[in-house]
Amino acid sequence: PTLPLAVLMTSSFHQNLLSNTIYNEDVSELKNDDREWQIFETSSGGGMSIGRTGCAAVVVESNDNEKKSGKIIVMGGYSGYWSNSNTIEVLDIQQRKWSLSTNLTLKKDRFNFSAVAFLPPNQHKILVIGGCNNEGVLSSVELIDWDLQSVTTVSELRMRRENMAALAISPTQILVLGGNDNIAAMKTAELYDL
């Protein structure tokens, strides 16, 4: 099933002359009919609870075949001077409403990481991979089970990485490609099997 619109999580920022950085909470959408970007209007009129750059987002679709709806899960990111996030926010696409998850947070705050939802029938499991925080570049990996509303730490990457690509290649496998280890760009890949 396809969702009715494409949504872009903006992670833009603006810097003023005093070097204070302000992060943007706005979200834009590409409407299928006019092919132009517009600010994504929510039912409450607001955006995410905090501005985020280097965050990750995945779509989790409803299990209900009668109701073609889904949620966009946004996690982590960097929101200002030494302010990394481990929070998770949810955009209900049908209701056009944001909510901050009160019972789910990542185990580690992180930004410049990857998150991937597994393919059906495991589409409600999300792998959160690598990234960095105040400790440096991470090799840690977390598994979010959206149905159970749980976050668990799983086997670490063999090499720490940030800014990598990751994709589901089967219902149980995630492939991680490239990235950097804070020293150089990487040409290696790693495979995770659920």
Coordinates of N, CA and C in Angstrom, one line a residue:
P1 N 0.8 -1.2 0.0 CA 0.0 0.0 0.0 C 0.9 1.3 0.0
T2 N 0.4 2.2 -0.7 CA 1.2 3.5 -0.8 C 0.5 4.5 0.1
L3 N 1.2 5.4 0.6 CA 0.7 6.5 1.4 C 0.3 7.6 0.5
P4 N -0.7 8.5 0.9 CA -1.2 9.5 0.0 C -0.3 10.6 -0.3
L5 N 0.8 10.8 0.3 CA 1.6 11.9 0.1 C 3.1 11.6 0.4
A6 N 4.0 12.3 -0.1 CA 5.4 12.1 0.3 C 5.7 13.2 1.3
V7 N 6.4 12.8 2.3 CA 6.8 13.8 3.4 C 8.3 13.8 3.5
L8 N 8.8 15.1 3.7 CA 10.2 15.3 3.9 C 10.4 15.8 5.3
M9 N 11.3 15.2 6.1 CA 11.6 15.7 7.4 C 12.7 16.7 7.1
T10 N 12.5 17.9 7.3 CA 13.6 18.9 7.1 C 14.5 18.9 8.3
S11 N 15.7 19.0 8.1 CA 16.7 19.1 9.2 C 17.6 20.3 8.9
S12 N 16.9 21.4 8.5 CA 17.6 22.6 8.2 C 18.0 23.4 9.4
F13 N 19.0 24.2 9.3 CA 19.3 25.1 10.4 C 19.8 26.4 9.9
H14 N 19.7 27.4 10.7 CA 20.1 28.7 10.4 C 21.1 29.2 11.4
Q15 N 22.1 29.9 11.0 CA 23.1 30.3 12.0 C 23.2 31.8 12.0
N16 N 23.2 32.4 13.1 CA 23.2 33.9 13.2 C 24.7 34.3 13.4
L17 N 24.9 35.6 13.5 CA 26.2 36.2 13.6 C 26.9 35.9 14.9
L18 N 26.1 35.6 15.9 CA 26.7 35.3 17.3 C 26.9 33.8 17.4
S19 N 26.8 33.0 16.3 CA 27.1 31.6 16.3 C 26.1 30.7 17.1
N20 N 24.9 31.3 17.4 CA 23.9 30.5 18.0 C 23.1 29.8 16.9
T21 N 22.9 28.6 17.0 CA 22.2 27.8 15.9 C 20.8 27.6 16.3
I22 N 19.9 27.8 15.4 CA 18.5 27.6 15.6 C 18.0 26.5 14.6
Y23 N 17.5 25.4 15.2 CA 17.0 24.3 14.3 C 15.5 24.4 14.0
N24 N 15.2 23.9 12.9 CA 13.8 24.1 12.4 C 13.0 22.8 12.6
E25 N 11.8 23.0 13.1 CA 10.9 21.9 13.4 C 9.9 21.6 12.2
D26 N 10.0 22.4 11.1 CA 9.1 22.3 10.0 C 9.2 21.0 9.3
V27 N 8.2 20.6 8.6 CA 8.1 19.4 7.8 C 7.5 19.9 6.5
S28 N 8.0 19.4 5.4 CA 7.4 19.7 4.1 C 6.8 18.5 3.4
E29 N 5.9 18.7 2.5 CA 5.2 17.6 1.8 C 5.2 17.9 0.3
L30 N 5.4 16.8 -0.5 CA 5.2 16.9 -1.9 C 3.9 16.3 -2.3
K31 N 2.9 17.2 -2.7 CA 1.6 16.7 -3.0 C 1.7 16.0 -4.4
N32 N 1.0 14.9 -4.5 CA 1.0 14.1 -5.7 C 0.5 14.8 -6.9
D33 N -0.5 15.7 -6.7 CA -1.2 16.4 -7.8 C -0.4 17.6 -8.4
D34 N 0.2 18.4 -7.6 CA 0.9 19.6 -8.1 C 2.4 19.6 -8.1
R35 N 3.0 18.5 -7.6 CA 4.5 18.4 -7.6 C 5.3 19.6 -7.1
E36 N 4.8 20.3 -6.1 CA 5.5 21.4 -5.5 C 5.5 21.1 -4.0
W37 N 6.6 21.5 -3.4 CA 6.8 21.4 -2.0 C 6.0 22.4 -1.3
Q38 N 5.4 22.0 -0.2 CA 4.6 22.9 0.7 C 4.9 22.6 2.1
I39 N 4.7 23.5 3.0 CA 4.8 23.2 4.4 C 3.7 22.3 4.8
F40 N 4.0 21.2 5.5 CA 3.1 20.2 5.9 C 2.3 20.7 7.1
E41 N 1.0 21.0 6.9 CA 0.2 21.5 7.9 C -0.4 20.4 8.8
T42 N -0.2 20.5 10.1 CA -0.8 19.5 11.0 C -2.1 20.0 11.6
S43 N -2.8 19.1 12.1 CA -4.1 19.5 12.7 C -4.0 20.4 13.9
S44 N -2.8 20.3 14.6 CA -2.6 21.2 15.7 C -1.9 22.5 15.3
G45 N -1.4 22.6 14.0 CA -0.7 23.7 13.5 C 0.7 23.8 13.8
G46 N 1.3 22.8 14.5 CA 2.7 22.8 14.9 C 3.5 21.7 14.2
G47 N 4.8 21.7 14.5 CA 5.7 20.7 13.9 C 6.1 19.8 15.0
M48 N 7.3 19.2 14.9 CA 7.8 18.3 15.9 C 8.1 19.1 17.2
S49 N 8.3 18.4 18.2 CA 8.5 19.0 19.5 C 9.8 19.8 19.6
I50 N 10.8 19.3 18.9 CA 12.1 20.0 18.9 C 12.6 20.0 17.4
G51 N 13.5 20.9 17.1 CA 14.1 20.9 15.8 C 15.2 19.8 15.8
R52 N 15.3 19.1 14.7 CA 16.3 18.0 14.6 C 17.0 18.0 13.3
T53 N 18.3 17.9 13.4 CA 19.1 17.6 12.2 C 19.9 16.3 12.5
G54 N 20.1 15.6 11.4 CA 20.8 14.3 11.6 C 19.9 13.2 12.2
C55 N 18.6 13.5 12.1 CA 17.6 12.5 12.6 C 17.3 11.4 11.6
A56 N 16.5 10.4 11.9 CA 16.1 9.4 10.9 C 14.6 9.2 11.1
A57 N 14.0 8.8 10.0 CA 12.6 8.6 9.9 C 12.2 7.3 9.1
V58 N 11.2 6.6 9.6 CA 10.7 5.4 8.8 C 9.2 5.5 8.8
V59 N 8.6 4.8 7.9 CA 7.2 4.6 7.8 C 6.8 3.3 8.4
V60 N 5.8 3.3 9.3 CA 5.3 2.0 9.8 C 3.8 2.0 9.4
E61 N 3.4 1.1 8.6 CA 2.0 1.0 8.1 C 1.2 0.3 9.0
S62 N -0.1 0.5 8.9 CA -1.1 -0.1 9.8 C -1.2 -1.6 9.4
N63 N -1.5 -2.4 10.4 CA -1.8 -3.8 10.2 C -3.2 -4.1 9.6
D64 N -4.0 -3.0 9.7 CA -5.4 -3.1 9.2 C -5.5 -3.0 7.7
N65 N -5.8 -4.0 7.0 CA -5.9 -4.0 5.5 C -7.0 -3.1 5.0
E66 N -8.1 -3.0 5.9 CA -9.2 -2.1 5.5 C -8.8 -0.7 5.5
K67 N -8.0 -0.3 6.5 CA -7.6 1.1 6.7 C -6.2 1.3 6.2
K68 N -6.0 1.9 5.1 CA -4.6 2.2 4.5 C -4.1 3.4 5.2
S69 N -3.4 3.3 6.3 CA -2.9 4.4 7.0 C -1.5 4.0 7.5
G70 N -0.8 5.0 8.0 CA 0.5 4.7 8.6 C 0.9 5.8 9.5
K71 N 2.1 5.6 10.1 CA 2.7 6.6 10.9 C 4.2 6.7 10.5
I72 N 4.6 8.0 10.6 CA 6.0 8.2 10.4 C 6.7 8.4 11.8
I73 N 7.7 7.5 12.0 CA 8.4 7.5 13.2 C 9.7 8.3 13.0
V74 N 9.9 9.3 13.8 CA 11.1 10.2 13.7 C 11.9 10.0 15.0
M75 N 13.2 9.8 14.9 CA 14.0 9.5 16.2 C 15.3 10.2 16.1
G76 N 15.8 10.4 17.4 CA 17.2 11.0 17.5 C 17.4 12.3 16.9
G77 N 18.6 12.6 16.6 CA 19.0 13.9 16.0 C 19.8 14.8 16.9
Y78 N 20.2 15.9 16.3 CA 20.9 16.9 17.1 C 20.1 18.2 17.0
S79 N 20.0 18.8 18.2 CA 19.1 20.0 18.2 C 19.7 21.2 18.8
G80 N 21.0 21.3 18.9 CA 21.7 22.5 19.4 C 23.0 22.1 20.0
Y81 N 23.6 23.1 20.6 CA 24.9 22.9 21.2 C 25.0 21.8 22.2
W82 N 25.7 20.7 21.9 CA 25.8 19.5 22.7 C 24.5 18.9 23.1
S83 N 23.5 19.1 22.3 CA 22.2 18.6 22.6 C 21.7 17.5 21.6
N84 N 22.1 16.3 21.9 CA 21.7 15.2 21.1 C 20.4 14.6 21.7
S85 N 19.6 13.9 20.8 CA 18.3 13.5 21.3 C 18.2 11.9 21.2
N86 N 17.5 11.4 22.1 CA 17.1 10.0 22.1 C 15.6 9.8 22.0
T87 N 14.9 10.9 21.8 CA 13.5 10.9 21.8 C 12.9 10.3 20.4
I88 N 11.6 9.9 20.5 CA 10.9 9.4 19.4 C 9.6 10.1 19.2
E89 N 9.4 10.6 18.0 CA 8.1 11.3 17.8 C 7.4 10.6 16.7
V90 N 6.0 10.7 16.7 CA 5.2 10.0 15.7 C 4.3 11.0 15.0
L91 N 4.3 10.9 13.7 CA 3.3 11.7 12.9 C 2.3 10.7 12.4
D92 N 1.0 10.9 12.8 CA -0.1 10.1 12.3 C -0.5 10.7 11.0
I93 N -0.3 10.1 9.9 CA -0.5 10.7 8.6 C -1.9 11.0 8.3
Q94 N -2.8 10.1 8.7 CA -4.3 10.3 8.5 C -4.8 11.5 9.3
Q95 N -4.4 11.6 10.6 CA -4.9 12.6 11.5 C -4.0 13.9 11.3
R96 N -2.9 13.8 10.7 CA -1.9 14.9 10.5 C -1.6 15.5 11.9
K97 N -1.2 14.6 12.8 CA -1.0 15.0 14.2 C 0.3 14.4 14.7
W98 N 1.2 15.3 15.3 CA 2.4 14.8 16.0 C 2.2 14.5 17.4
S99 N 2.9 13.4 17.9 CA 2.9 13.1 19.3 C 4.3 12.7 19.7
L100 N 4.7 13.1 20.9 CA 6.0 12.6 21.4 C 5.8 11.3 22.1
S101 N 6.5 10.3 21.8 CA 6.3 9.0 22.5 C 6.8 9.2 23.9
T102 N 5.9 8.8 24.8 CA 6.2 8.9 26.3 C 6.7 7.6 26.8
N103 N 6.5 6.5 26.1 CA 7.0 5.2 26.7 C 8.1 4.6 25.8
L104 N 8.6 5.3 24.8 CA 9.7 4.8 24.0 C 10.8 5.8 23.8
T105 N 12.0 5.5 24.1 CA 13.1 6.3 23.8 C 14.3 5.4 23.3
L106 N 15.2 5.9 22.5 CA 16.4 5.2 22.2 C 17.2 5.0 23.4
K107 N 18.0 3.9 23.5 CA 18.9 3.7 24.6 C 20.0 4.7 24.6
K108 N 20.5 5.1 23.4 CA 21.6 6.0 23.3 C 21.1 7.2 22.5
D109 N 21.4 8.4 22.9 CA 21.2 9.6 22.0 C 22.1 9.5 20.8
R110 N 21.7 9.9 19.7 CA 22.5 9.8 18.5 C 22.0 10.7 17.4
F111 N 22.9 11.0 16.5 CA 22.5 11.7 15.2 C 23.4 11.2 14.1
N112 N 23.1 11.5 12.9 CA 23.9 11.0 11.7 C 23.9 9.5 11.6
F113 N 22.8 8.9 12.0 CA 22.7 7.5 12.0 C 21.7 7.0 10.9
S114 N 21.5 5.7 10.8 CA 20.5 5.2 9.9 C 19.4 4.4 10.7
A115 N 18.2 4.4 10.2 CA 17.1 3.6 10.7 C 16.4 3.0 9.5
V116 N 16.0 1.8 9.7 CA 15.4 1.0 8.6 C 14.3 0.2 9.2
A117 N 13.1 0.2 8.5 CA 12.0 -0.7 8.9 C 12.2 -2.0 8.1
F118 N 12.1 -3.1 8.7 CA 12.2 -4.4 8.0 C 11.0 -4.5 7.0
L119 N 11.1 -5.3 6.0 CA 10.1 -5.6 5.1 C 9.0 -6.5 5.7
P120 N 7.8 -6.5 5.1 CA 6.7 -7.4 5.7 C 7.2 -8.8 5.6
P121 N 6.9 -9.7 6.6 CA 5.9 -9.4 7.7 C 6.5 -8.8 8.9
N122 N 7.7 -8.3 8.9 CA 8.3 -7.7 10.1 C 8.4 -6.2 10.0
Q123 N 7.5 -5.6 9.3 CA 7.5 -4.2 9.0 C 7.4 -3.3 10.2
H124 N 7.0 -3.8 11.4 CA 6.9 -3.0 12.6 C 8.2 -3.1 13.5
K125 N 9.2 -3.7 12.9 CA 10.5 -3.8 13.6 C 11.5 -2.8 12.9
I126 N 12.1 -1.9 13.7 CA 13.0 -0.9 13.1 C 14.4 -1.1 13.7
L127 N 15.4 -1.1 12.8 CA 16.7 -1.2 13.3 C 17.4 0.2 13.2
V128 N 17.9 0.7 14.4 CA 18.6 2.0 14.5 C 20.1 1.7 14.6
I129 N 20.8 2.3 13.6 CA 22.2 1.8 13.4 C 23.2 2.9 13.5
G130 N 24.3 2.7 14.3 CA 25.4 3.6 14.4 C 25.1 5.0 14.7
G131 N 25.8 5.9 14.0 CA 25.7 7.4 14.2 C 26.8 7.9 15.1
C132 N 26.5 9.0 15.7 CA 27.5 9.6 16.7 C 26.8 10.3 17.8
N133 N 27.5 10.6 18.8 CA 27.0 11.4 19.9 C 28.3 12.0 20.6
N134 N 28.1 12.5 21.8 CA 29.3 13.1 22.5 C 30.4 12.1 22.8
E135 N 30.1 10.8 22.7 CA 31.1 9.8 22.9 C 32.0 9.6 21.7
G136 N 31.5 10.0 20.5 CA 32.1 9.8 19.2 C 31.3 9.0 18.3
V137 N 31.9 8.4 17.3 CA 31.2 7.6 16.3 C 30.8 6.2 17.0
L138 N 29.6 5.8 16.7 CA 29.0 4.6 17.4 C 29.0 3.4 16.6
S139 N 29.1 2.2 17.3 CA 28.9 0.9 16.6 C 27.6 0.3 17.2
S140 N 27.0 0.9 18.1 CA 25.8 0.4 18.7 C 24.6 0.3 17.8
V141 N 23.8 -0.7 18.0 CA 22.6 -0.9 17.2 C 21.4 -1.2 18.1
E142 N 20.2 -0.7 17.8 CA 19.1 -0.9 18.7 C 17.9 -1.4 17.8
L143 N 17.1 -2.2 18.4 CA 15.9 -2.8 17.7 C 14.7 -2.2 18.3
I144 N 13.8 -1.5 17.6 CA 12.6 -1.0 18.1 C 11.5 -2.0 17.6
D145 N 10.7 -2.6 18.5 CA 9.5 -3.4 18.1 C 8.3 -2.5 18.4
W146 N 7.8 -2.0 17.3 CA 6.7 -1.0 17.4 C 5.4 -1.7 18.0
D147 N 5.2 -2.9 17.7 CA 4.0 -3.6 18.2 C 4.1 -3.8 19.7
L148 N 5.3 -4.2 20.2 CA 5.5 -4.5 21.6 C 5.9 -3.2 22.4
Q149 N 6.1 -2.1 21.6 CA 6.6 -0.8 22.2 C 7.8 -1.0 23.1
S150 N 8.8 -1.7 22.5 CA 10.1 -1.9 23.2 C 11.3 -1.5 22.4
V151 N 12.3 -1.2 23.1 CA 13.6 -0.9 22.4 C 14.7 -1.8 23.1
T152 N 15.4 -2.6 22.3 CA 16.4 -3.4 22.9 C 17.8 -3.2 22.1
T153 N 18.9 -3.4 22.9 CA 20.2 -3.3 22.2 C 20.5 -4.7 21.6
V154 N 21.0 -4.6 20.4 CA 21.3 -5.9 19.7 C 22.8 -5.9 19.4
S155 N 23.2 -6.9 18.7 CA 24.6 -7.0 18.3 C 25.2 -5.7 17.6
E156 N 26.4 -5.3 18.1 CA 27.0 -4.1 17.5 C 27.5 -4.3 16.1
L157 N 27.7 -3.2 15.4 CA 28.4 -3.3 14.1 C 29.8 -3.7 14.3
R158 N 30.4 -4.3 13.4 CA 31.8 -4.7 13.5 C 32.7 -3.5 13.4
M159 N 32.3 -2.5 12.7 CA 33.0 -1.2 12.6 C 32.1 0.0 12.9
R160 N 32.6 0.9 13.7 CA 31.8 2.0 14.1 C 31.6 2.9 12.8
R161 N 30.4 3.5 12.6 CA 30.1 4.3 11.4 C 29.0 5.3 11.7
E162 N 29.1 6.4 10.9 CA 28.0 7.4 10.9 C 27.8 7.7 9.4
N163 N 26.7 8.4 9.1 CA 26.4 8.8 7.7 C 26.5 7.7 6.7
M164 N 26.0 6.5 7.1 CA 26.0 5.4 6.2 C 24.6 5.2 5.6
A165 N 24.6 4.4 4.5 CA 23.3 4.0 3.9 C 22.9 2.7 4.5
A166 N 21.6 2.5 4.6 CA 21.1 1.2 5.1 C 19.8 0.9 4.4
L167 N 19.6 -0.4 4.1 CA 18.3 -0.8 3.5 C 17.9 -2.2 3.8
A168 N 16.6 -2.5 3.8 CA 16.1 -3.8 4.0 C 16.3 -4.5 2.7
I169 N 16.9 -5.7 2.7 CA 17.1 -6.5 1.5 C 16.2 -7.8 1.5
S170 N 15.6 -8.1 2.6 CA 14.7 -9.2 2.8 C 13.9 -8.9 4.0
P171 N 12.9 -9.7 4.3 CA 12.1 -9.5 5.5 C 12.9 -9.6 6.8
T172 N 14.1 -10.2 6.8 CA 14.9 -10.4 8.0 C 16.3 -9.8 7.9
Q173 N 16.7 -9.2 6.8 CA 18.0 -8.7 6.6 C 18.1 -7.2 6.3
I174 N 19.1 -6.6 7.0 CA 19.4 -5.2 6.7 C 20.9 -5.1 6.3
L175 N 21.1 -4.3 5.2 CA 22.5 -4.1 4.7 C 22.9 -2.7 5.0
V176 N 24.1 -2.5 5.6 CA 24.6 -1.2 5.9 C 25.8 -1.0 4.9
L177 N 25.9 0.2 4.3 CA 26.9 0.5 3.3 C 27.6 1.8 3.6
G178 N 28.9 1.7 3.5 CA 29.7 2.9 3.6 C 29.6 3.7 4.9
G179 N 29.7 5.0 4.8 CA 29.7 5.8 6.0 C 31.1 6.3 6.3
N180 N 31.3 6.8 7.5 CA 32.7 7.2 7.9 C 32.9 6.8 9.4
D181 N 34.1 6.7 9.8 CA 34.4 6.3 11.1 C 35.1 7.5 11.9
N182 N 34.9 8.7 11.4 CA 35.5 9.9 11.9 C 37.0 10.0 11.5
I183 N 37.5 9.1 10.7 CA 38.8 9.2 10.1 C 38.8 9.3 8.6
A184 N 38.0 8.4 8.0 CA 37.9 8.4 6.6 C 36.6 7.8 6.1
A185 N 36.3 8.0 4.8 CA 35.1 7.4 4.2 C 35.3 5.9 4.1
M186 N 34.3 5.1 4.3 CA 34.4 3.7 4.4 C 33.8 3.0 3.1
K187 N 34.4 2.0 2.6 CA 33.9 1.3 1.4 C 33.4 -0.1 1.8
T188 N 33.3 -0.4 3.1 CA 32.8 -1.7 3.5 C 31.3 -1.7 3.7
A189 N 30.8 -3.0 3.8 CA 29.4 -3.2 4.0 C 29.2 -4.2 5.1
E190 N 28.1 -4.2 5.9 CA 27.8 -5.2 6.9 C 26.3 -5.6 6.8
L191 N 26.1 -6.9 7.1 CA 24.7 -7.4 7.0 C 24.2 -7.8 8.4
Y192 N 23.0 -7.4 8.7 CA 22.4 -7.8 10.0 C 21.2 -8.7 9.6
D193 N 21.1 -9.8 10.3 CA 20.1 -10.8 10.1 C 19.2 -11.0 11.4
L194 N 18.0 -10.7 11.3 CA 17.0 -10.7 12.4 C 16.9 -12.2 12.8

